[in-house]
């Protein structure tokens, strides 16, 4: 009950006093503003509001102004369900942007589907976000690639570029994203002729990884795949180095936070991770976006914020094409998106509601993310 009140208060606070009129488009944003991955939530909120403001300043979309409500899910699946319920049933939104992580977005996708309200996640990459038990959730979309691709990108890179032979994988068994990509990576690494010499898991609240790292050290792994969000990765990396593990550390998009290096210090130096965009990309779309975001928020936009800007603009484009706020028509327009030019690349939505996009590989050098290469699907 206490939590629900907090969520509601946040929603009201952030939405300001917006009268609900028929002649407006109401969009809800679900994002983790507090909790273990709050840097994700903050940049997503910044970028979402920027896209909506730009559209409103340009006169609105389909002849209507856009009103919005932001709700915090704290990166928790139950909070995310509450948030989606609140947006759909109380605020009567016409569409949702969110949530941000897979574990929070999977419950949101089920509620959006059940209520026939279209939703687009900027960044949740687990396959179960758009498809459950082989069945497409046709009201759910995403502005990013999916984890089978991301797992392949990093296993290939480990085998073919870094020439690693023995991989250890350490993941959170309670987190759909972490567990999913651990499997994709491990299977691909084996298919490419490598050996998975350790495959260990921990729980959501664990902070001492010592016994697992002892096993990993003994396995003789030359590469350690850490598929989790920055806060856990930071802790694990530190403890791994303290144990004397010298393996190269690699991981997926969950590493993307300025806080990773703050937590891990030198421990992640030289590590590699896959991501959705690099601010060093010289395309004018990217340079313009980085400049605009820096001017407003005094920070370089991360992939989360950049994807949120693209996801919001994709949704606004769909509303424009739908000619109004009818959720069924917005859904159809989202499903039909082809060649939409965003900051992170061109968007074509496939039959599962997923975006087919390139990945980038980044390396942590002197505590900063350095562009290494682009990998096309
Ligand atoms: N892909 C992550 C997930 O599904 C979320 C994420 C995206 C994190 C991009 C960082 C950067 O949970």
mmCIF file of C-alpha atoms in Angstrom, residues 69-359:
data_model
loop_
_atom_site.group_PDB
_atom_site.id
_atom_site.type_symbol
_atom_site.label_atom_id
_atom_site.label_comp_id
_atom_site.label_asym_id
_atom_site.label_seq_id
_atom_site.Cartn_x
_atom_site.Cartn_y
_atom_site.Cartn_z
ATOM 1 C CA UNK A 69 2.260 11.041 -17.020
ATOM 2 C CA UNK A 70 5.543 9.590 -15.749
ATOM 3 C CA UNK A 71 5.482 6.681 -13.295
ATOM 4 C CA UNK A 72 8.444 5.145 -11.459
ATOM 5 C CA UNK A 73 8.671 1.328 -11.500
ATOM 6 C CA UNK A 74 11.905 1.106 -9.461
ATOM 7 C CA UNK A 75 13.018 -1.668 -11.841
ATOM 8 C CA UNK A 76 10.619 -4.006 -10.073
ATOM 9 C CA UNK A 77 8.137 -6.222 -11.951
ATOM 10 C CA UNK A 78 5.312 -5.706 -9.418
ATOM 11 C CA UNK A 79 5.787 -1.947 -9.391
ATOM 12 C CA UNK A 80 5.823 -2.001 -13.178
ATOM 13 C CA UNK A 81 2.453 -3.826 -13.254
ATOM 14 C CA UNK A 82 1.027 -1.289 -10.811
ATOM 15 C CA UNK A 83 2.346 1.515 -12.980
ATOM 16 C CA UNK A 84 0.791 0.085 -16.141
ATOM 17 C CA UNK A 85 -2.541 -0.435 -14.368
ATOM 18 C CA UNK A 86 -2.500 3.109 -13.080
ATOM 19 C CA UNK A 87 -1.750 4.551 -16.500
ATOM 20 C CA UNK A 88 -4.309 2.455 -18.327
ATOM 21 C CA UNK A 89 -7.183 2.461 -15.844
ATOM 22 C CA UNK A 90 -6.847 5.755 -14.026
ATOM 23 C CA UNK A 91 -5.082 8.059 -16.448
ATOM 24 C CA UNK A 92 -6.713 6.435 -19.481
ATOM 25 C CA UNK A 93 -3.596 6.786 -21.602
ATOM 26 C CA UNK A 94 -3.786 6.102 -25.325
ATOM 27 C CA UNK A 95 -0.277 4.654 -25.487
ATOM 28 C CA UNK A 96 2.675 3.801 -23.257
ATOM 29 C CA UNK A 97 6.415 4.271 -23.592
ATOM 30 C CA UNK A 98 8.152 1.728 -21.364
ATOM 31 C CA UNK A 99 9.318 0.201 -19.403
ATOM 32 C CA UNK A 100 13.084 0.213 -19.635
ATOM 33 C CA UNK A 101 14.459 -3.133 -18.451
ATOM 34 C CA UNK A 102 13.153 -6.490 -19.612
ATOM 35 C CA UNK A 103 12.111 -7.697 -16.187
ATOM 36 C CA UNK A 104 9.888 -4.644 -15.693
ATOM 37 C CA UNK A 105 8.673 -4.566 -19.285
ATOM 38 C CA UNK A 106 7.472 -8.179 -19.508
ATOM 39 C CA UNK A 107 4.584 -7.544 -17.047
ATOM 40 C CA UNK A 108 3.834 -4.197 -18.728
ATOM 41 C CA UNK A 109 3.590 -5.934 -22.103
ATOM 42 C CA UNK A 110 1.023 -8.404 -20.767
ATOM 43 C CA UNK A 111 -1.164 -5.618 -19.369
ATOM 44 C CA UNK A 112 -0.876 -3.493 -22.507
ATOM 45 C CA UNK A 113 -1.840 -6.525 -24.557
ATOM 46 C CA UNK A 114 -4.799 -7.374 -22.310
ATOM 47 C CA UNK A 115 -6.106 -3.788 -22.430
ATOM 48 C CA UNK A 116 -5.334 -3.245 -26.126
ATOM 49 C CA UNK A 117 -3.192 -0.189 -25.403
ATOM 50 C CA UNK A 118 -0.115 0.048 -27.637
ATOM 51 C CA UNK A 119 3.227 0.188 -25.821
ATOM 52 C CA UNK A 120 6.774 0.655 -27.007
ATOM 53 C CA UNK A 121 9.821 -0.025 -24.876
ATOM 54 C CA UNK A 122 12.930 1.899 -25.816
ATOM 55 C CA UNK A 123 15.361 -0.669 -24.515
ATOM 56 C CA UNK A 124 14.034 -3.982 -23.171
ATOM 57 C CA UNK A 125 15.845 -6.607 -25.227
ATOM 58 C CA UNK A 126 14.591 -9.990 -23.929
ATOM 59 C CA UNK A 127 12.508 -11.882 -26.550
ATOM 60 C CA UNK A 128 9.641 -12.439 -24.063
ATOM 61 C CA UNK A 129 8.770 -8.743 -24.156
ATOM 62 C CA UNK A 130 7.000 -9.083 -27.502
ATOM 63 C CA UNK A 131 6.388 -12.835 -27.780
ATOM 64 C CA UNK A 132 5.152 -15.236 -25.070
ATOM 65 C CA UNK A 133 4.964 -19.007 -25.598
ATOM 66 C CA UNK A 134 5.406 -18.539 -29.322
ATOM 67 C CA UNK A 135 2.540 -16.048 -29.478
ATOM 68 C CA UNK A 136 3.066 -12.475 -30.620
ATOM 69 C CA UNK A 137 1.774 -9.769 -28.238
ATOM 70 C CA UNK A 138 0.669 -7.516 -31.036
ATOM 71 C CA UNK A 139 0.208 -4.343 -28.932
ATOM 72 C CA UNK A 140 3.830 -4.445 -27.789
ATOM 73 C CA UNK A 141 6.766 -2.974 -29.705
ATOM 74 C CA UNK A 142 10.376 -2.078 -29.085
ATOM 75 C CA UNK A 143 12.914 0.393 -30.474
ATOM 76 C CA UNK A 144 15.896 -1.916 -29.990
ATOM 77 C CA UNK A 145 17.392 -5.207 -31.130
ATOM 78 C CA UNK A 146 16.845 -8.388 -29.129
ATOM 79 C CA UNK A 147 19.148 -10.505 -26.955
ATOM 80 C CA UNK A 148 19.738 -13.479 -29.276
ATOM 81 C CA UNK A 149 21.434 -10.949 -31.568
ATOM 82 C CA UNK A 150 23.243 -9.215 -28.724
ATOM 83 C CA UNK A 151 24.486 -12.564 -27.354
ATOM 84 C CA UNK A 152 25.800 -13.493 -30.779
ATOM 85 C CA UNK A 153 27.545 -10.140 -31.197
ATOM 86 C CA UNK A 154 29.497 -10.618 -27.970
ATOM 87 C CA UNK A 155 30.263 -14.332 -28.383
ATOM 88 C CA UNK A 156 31.591 -13.677 -31.886
ATOM 89 C CA UNK A 157 33.644 -10.780 -30.668
ATOM 90 C CA UNK A 158 35.081 -12.893 -27.845
ATOM 91 C CA UNK A 159 35.933 -15.779 -30.172
ATOM 92 C CA UNK A 160 36.924 -14.078 -33.398
ATOM 93 C CA UNK A 161 38.365 -10.735 -32.327
ATOM 94 C CA UNK A 162 39.639 -11.381 -28.810
ATOM 95 C CA UNK A 163 40.442 -15.034 -29.685
ATOM 96 C CA UNK A 164 39.206 -16.325 -26.334
ATOM 97 C CA UNK A 165 38.943 -20.085 -25.771
ATOM 98 C CA UNK A 166 37.355 -20.489 -22.348
ATOM 99 C CA UNK A 167 34.396 -18.453 -21.192
ATOM 100 C CA UNK A 168 32.897 -18.115 -17.731
ATOM 101 C CA UNK A 169 29.356 -16.771 -17.410
ATOM 102 C CA UNK A 170 27.992 -15.329 -14.162
ATOM 103 C CA UNK A 171 24.349 -14.207 -14.144
ATOM 104 C CA UNK A 172 21.300 -13.290 -12.032
ATOM 105 C CA UNK A 173 18.950 -16.285 -12.184
ATOM 106 C CA UNK A 174 15.992 -14.133 -11.067
ATOM 107 C CA UNK A 175 16.353 -11.589 -13.881
ATOM 108 C CA UNK A 176 14.864 -12.529 -17.284
ATOM 109 C CA UNK A 177 17.317 -10.344 -19.131
ATOM 110 C CA UNK A 178 20.399 -11.651 -17.354
ATOM 111 C CA UNK A 179 19.356 -15.296 -17.556
ATOM 112 C CA UNK A 180 18.274 -15.023 -21.180
ATOM 113 C CA UNK A 181 21.392 -13.415 -22.518
ATOM 114 C CA UNK A 182 23.642 -15.704 -20.453
ATOM 115 C CA UNK A 183 22.119 -18.607 -22.383
ATOM 116 C CA UNK A 184 22.322 -16.938 -25.798
ATOM 117 C CA UNK A 185 25.935 -15.992 -25.245
ATOM 118 C CA UNK A 186 26.950 -19.384 -23.828
ATOM 119 C CA UNK A 187 25.337 -21.392 -26.612
ATOM 120 C CA UNK A 188 26.830 -19.248 -29.340
ATOM 121 C CA UNK A 189 30.273 -19.325 -27.747
ATOM 122 C CA UNK A 190 30.138 -23.130 -27.872
ATOM 123 C CA UNK A 191 28.815 -23.154 -31.437
ATOM 124 C CA UNK A 192 31.804 -21.046 -32.396
ATOM 125 C CA UNK A 193 34.168 -23.698 -31.020
ATOM 126 C CA UNK A 194 34.811 -22.199 -27.576
ATOM 127 C CA UNK A 195 34.331 -23.882 -24.195
ATOM 128 C CA UNK A 196 32.071 -22.612 -21.436
ATOM 129 C CA UNK A 197 34.173 -23.605 -18.421
ATOM 130 C CA UNK A 198 31.969 -22.044 -15.724
ATOM 131 C CA UNK A 199 28.268 -21.147 -15.744
ATOM 132 C CA UNK A 200 27.225 -19.784 -12.365
ATOM 133 C CA UNK A 201 24.276 -17.799 -11.070
ATOM 134 C CA UNK A 202 23.367 -15.610 -8.105
ATOM 135 C CA UNK A 203 20.169 -14.101 -6.697
ATOM 136 C CA UNK A 204 18.721 -10.613 -6.881
ATOM 137 C CA UNK A 205 19.918 -9.418 -3.483
ATOM 138 C CA UNK A 206 23.354 -11.071 -3.397
ATOM 139 C CA UNK A 207 26.306 -8.786 -2.782
ATOM 140 C CA UNK A 208 29.044 -11.288 -1.953
ATOM 141 C CA UNK A 209 30.125 -13.250 -5.011
ATOM 142 C CA UNK A 210 33.203 -14.795 -3.446
ATOM 143 C CA UNK A 211 32.314 -18.525 -3.664
ATOM 144 C CA UNK A 212 31.208 -18.161 -7.292
ATOM 145 C CA UNK A 213 34.326 -16.223 -8.207
ATOM 146 C CA UNK A 214 36.499 -18.861 -6.560
ATOM 147 C CA UNK A 215 34.991 -21.450 -8.914
ATOM 148 C CA UNK A 216 35.437 -19.148 -11.875
ATOM 149 C CA UNK A 217 39.065 -18.535 -11.015
ATOM 150 C CA UNK A 218 39.691 -22.278 -10.772
ATOM 151 C CA UNK A 219 38.027 -22.814 -14.174
ATOM 152 C CA UNK A 220 40.876 -20.985 -15.916
ATOM 153 C CA UNK A 221 38.472 -18.881 -18.005
ATOM 154 C CA UNK A 222 40.148 -16.308 -20.227
ATOM 155 C CA UNK A 223 36.969 -14.274 -20.655
ATOM 156 C CA UNK A 224 34.216 -13.554 -18.116
ATOM 157 C CA UNK A 225 30.767 -12.601 -19.431
ATOM 158 C CA UNK A 226 28.768 -10.508 -16.943
ATOM 159 C CA UNK A 227 25.210 -10.085 -18.214
ATOM 160 C CA UNK A 228 23.639 -7.732 -15.696
ATOM 161 C CA UNK A 229 23.048 -4.041 -14.972
ATOM 162 C CA UNK A 230 25.876 -1.696 -14.059
ATOM 163 C CA UNK A 231 25.471 -1.777 -10.293
ATOM 164 C CA UNK A 232 25.820 -5.570 -10.029
ATOM 165 C CA UNK A 233 28.484 -5.676 -12.737
ATOM 166 C CA UNK A 234 30.477 -3.039 -10.840
ATOM 167 C CA UNK A 235 30.395 -5.044 -7.623
ATOM 168 C CA UNK A 236 31.240 -8.331 -9.317
ATOM 169 C CA UNK A 237 34.070 -6.833 -11.354
ATOM 170 C CA UNK A 238 35.660 -5.406 -8.230
ATOM 171 C CA UNK A 239 35.428 -8.662 -6.329
ATOM 172 C CA UNK A 240 36.725 -10.602 -9.343
ATOM 173 C CA UNK A 241 39.867 -8.473 -9.548
ATOM 174 C CA UNK A 242 40.353 -8.711 -5.773
ATOM 175 C CA UNK A 243 40.319 -12.485 -6.183
ATOM 176 C CA UNK A 244 43.033 -12.218 -8.791
ATOM 177 C CA UNK A 245 40.864 -13.097 -11.792
ATOM 178 C CA UNK A 246 42.630 -11.702 -14.859
ATOM 179 C CA UNK A 247 40.107 -12.741 -17.502
ATOM 180 C CA UNK A 248 38.865 -10.041 -19.885
ATOM 181 C CA UNK A 249 35.483 -8.792 -18.698
ATOM 182 C CA UNK A 250 32.752 -8.441 -21.300
ATOM 183 C CA UNK A 251 29.017 -7.847 -21.177
ATOM 184 C CA UNK A 252 25.832 -6.580 -22.800
ATOM 185 C CA UNK A 253 24.021 -3.210 -22.838
ATOM 186 C CA UNK A 254 23.206 -3.321 -19.114
ATOM 187 C CA UNK A 255 26.707 -1.967 -18.450
ATOM 188 C CA UNK A 256 25.756 1.394 -19.914
ATOM 189 C CA UNK A 257 25.915 3.870 -17.052
ATOM 190 C CA UNK A 258 28.298 6.557 -15.875
ATOM 191 C CA UNK A 259 27.971 4.837 -12.482
ATOM 192 C CA UNK A 260 29.643 1.604 -13.680
ATOM 193 C CA UNK A 261 33.117 3.081 -13.393
ATOM 194 C CA UNK A 262 32.189 4.898 -10.177
ATOM 195 C CA UNK A 263 31.342 1.555 -8.576
ATOM 196 C CA UNK A 264 33.967 -0.642 -10.229
ATOM 197 C CA UNK A 265 36.882 1.773 -10.511
ATOM 198 C CA UNK A 266 39.755 0.172 -12.400
ATOM 199 C CA UNK A 267 38.190 -3.261 -12.277
ATOM 200 C CA UNK A 268 36.260 -2.740 -15.542
ATOM 201 C CA UNK A 269 39.109 -0.974 -17.323
ATOM 202 C CA UNK A 270 39.715 -2.640 -20.687
ATOM 203 C CA UNK A 271 36.332 -4.403 -20.624
ATOM 204 C CA UNK A 272 34.028 -4.519 -23.640
ATOM 205 C CA UNK A 273 30.254 -4.349 -23.930
ATOM 206 C CA UNK A 274 27.628 -4.236 -26.641
ATOM 207 C CA UNK A 275 25.307 -1.273 -26.884
ATOM 208 C CA UNK A 276 22.797 0.515 -29.113
ATOM 209 C CA UNK A 277 24.700 3.628 -30.061
ATOM 210 C CA UNK A 278 27.921 5.527 -29.498
ATOM 211 C CA UNK A 279 27.992 9.288 -28.849
ATOM 212 C CA UNK A 280 31.247 9.288 -30.866
ATOM 213 C CA UNK A 281 29.324 8.319 -34.013
ATOM 214 C CA UNK A 282 29.956 11.073 -36.563
ATOM 215 C CA UNK A 283 26.568 10.899 -38.301
ATOM 216 C CA UNK A 284 24.953 14.377 -38.141
ATOM 217 C CA UNK A 285 21.843 12.949 -36.431
ATOM 218 C CA UNK A 286 24.003 11.711 -33.581
ATOM 219 C CA UNK A 287 26.179 14.825 -33.319
ATOM 220 C CA UNK A 288 23.088 17.066 -33.280
ATOM 221 C CA UNK A 289 21.389 14.947 -30.640
ATOM 222 C CA UNK A 290 24.443 14.806 -28.360
ATOM 223 C CA UNK A 291 24.840 18.591 -28.579
ATOM 224 C CA UNK A 292 21.172 19.274 -27.857
ATOM 225 C CA UNK A 293 21.073 16.863 -24.912
ATOM 226 C CA UNK A 294 24.294 18.195 -23.419
ATOM 227 C CA UNK A 295 23.044 21.760 -23.620
ATOM 228 C CA UNK A 296 19.893 20.870 -21.777
ATOM 229 C CA UNK A 297 21.093 18.314 -19.223
ATOM 230 C CA UNK A 298 24.858 18.917 -18.992
ATOM 231 C CA UNK A 299 25.640 15.256 -19.694
ATOM 232 C CA UNK A 300 26.409 13.057 -22.660
ATOM 233 C CA UNK A 301 23.274 11.050 -23.468
ATOM 234 C CA UNK A 302 23.571 7.314 -22.838
ATOM 235 C CA UNK A 303 21.977 4.634 -25.025
ATOM 236 C CA UNK A 304 18.875 4.505 -22.832
ATOM 237 C CA UNK A 305 18.075 8.176 -23.296
ATOM 238 C CA UNK A 306 18.846 8.009 -26.980
ATOM 239 C CA UNK A 307 16.614 4.994 -27.502
ATOM 240 C CA UNK A 308 13.871 6.691 -25.466
ATOM 241 C CA UNK A 309 14.052 9.723 -27.734
ATOM 242 C CA UNK A 310 13.748 7.441 -30.761
ATOM 243 C CA UNK A 311 10.965 5.336 -29.224
ATOM 244 C CA UNK A 312 8.930 8.421 -28.336
ATOM 245 C CA UNK A 313 9.377 9.876 -31.800
ATOM 246 C CA UNK A 314 8.398 6.539 -33.372
ATOM 247 C CA UNK A 315 5.228 6.566 -31.311
ATOM 248 C CA UNK A 316 4.486 10.194 -32.236
ATOM 249 C CA UNK A 317 5.021 9.334 -35.891
ATOM 250 C CA UNK A 318 2.569 6.454 -35.542
ATOM 251 C CA UNK A 319 0.019 8.791 -33.904
ATOM 252 C CA UNK A 320 0.483 11.221 -36.778
ATOM 253 C CA UNK A 321 -0.149 8.429 -39.278
ATOM 254 C CA UNK A 322 -3.098 7.148 -37.250
ATOM 255 C CA UNK A 323 -4.530 10.667 -37.479
ATOM 256 C CA UNK A 324 -5.533 10.781 -33.811
ATOM 257 C CA UNK A 325 -5.555 9.020 -30.484
ATOM 258 C CA UNK A 326 -7.366 5.769 -31.277
ATOM 259 C CA UNK A 327 -5.170 3.076 -29.661
ATOM 260 C CA UNK A 328 -6.079 0.471 -32.296
ATOM 261 C CA UNK A 329 -5.037 2.747 -35.142
ATOM 262 C CA UNK A 330 -1.846 3.738 -33.326
ATOM 263 C CA UNK A 331 -1.024 0.042 -32.974
ATOM 264 C CA UNK A 332 -1.516 -0.517 -36.690
ATOM 265 C CA UNK A 333 0.684 2.439 -37.569
ATOM 266 C CA UNK A 334 3.436 1.205 -35.241
ATOM 267 C CA UNK A 335 3.341 -2.241 -36.845
ATOM 268 C CA UNK A 336 3.714 -0.628 -40.285
ATOM 269 C CA UNK A 337 6.822 1.460 -39.503
ATOM 270 C CA UNK A 338 9.467 1.140 -42.187
ATOM 271 C CA UNK A 339 12.678 3.102 -42.691
ATOM 272 C CA UNK A 340 11.949 5.645 -39.918
ATOM 273 C CA UNK A 341 15.094 7.722 -39.360
ATOM 274 C CA UNK A 342 16.009 7.976 -35.693
ATOM 275 C CA UNK A 343 19.199 8.923 -33.872
ATOM 276 C CA UNK A 344 20.258 5.332 -33.215
ATOM 277 C CA UNK A 345 19.651 4.325 -36.832
ATOM 278 C CA UNK A 346 16.848 3.430 -39.213
ATOM 279 C CA UNK A 347 13.829 1.640 -37.864
ATOM 280 C CA UNK A 348 11.858 -1.071 -39.535
ATOM 281 C CA UNK A 349 9.516 -2.964 -37.249
ATOM 282 C CA UNK A 350 9.509 -6.700 -37.955
ATOM 283 C CA UNK A 351 6.658 -9.211 -37.603
ATOM 284 C CA UNK A 352 7.343 -9.554 -33.872
ATOM 285 C CA UNK A 353 7.218 -5.817 -33.191
ATOM 286 C CA UNK A 354 11.000 -5.699 -32.769
ATOM 287 C CA UNK A 355 13.343 -3.224 -34.432
ATOM 288 C CA UNK A 356 16.015 -4.721 -36.652
ATOM 289 C CA UNK A 357 19.113 -2.677 -35.836
ATOM 290 C CA UNK A 358 22.890 -2.713 -35.610
ATOM 291 C CA UNK A 359 24.808 -3.017 -32.356
#
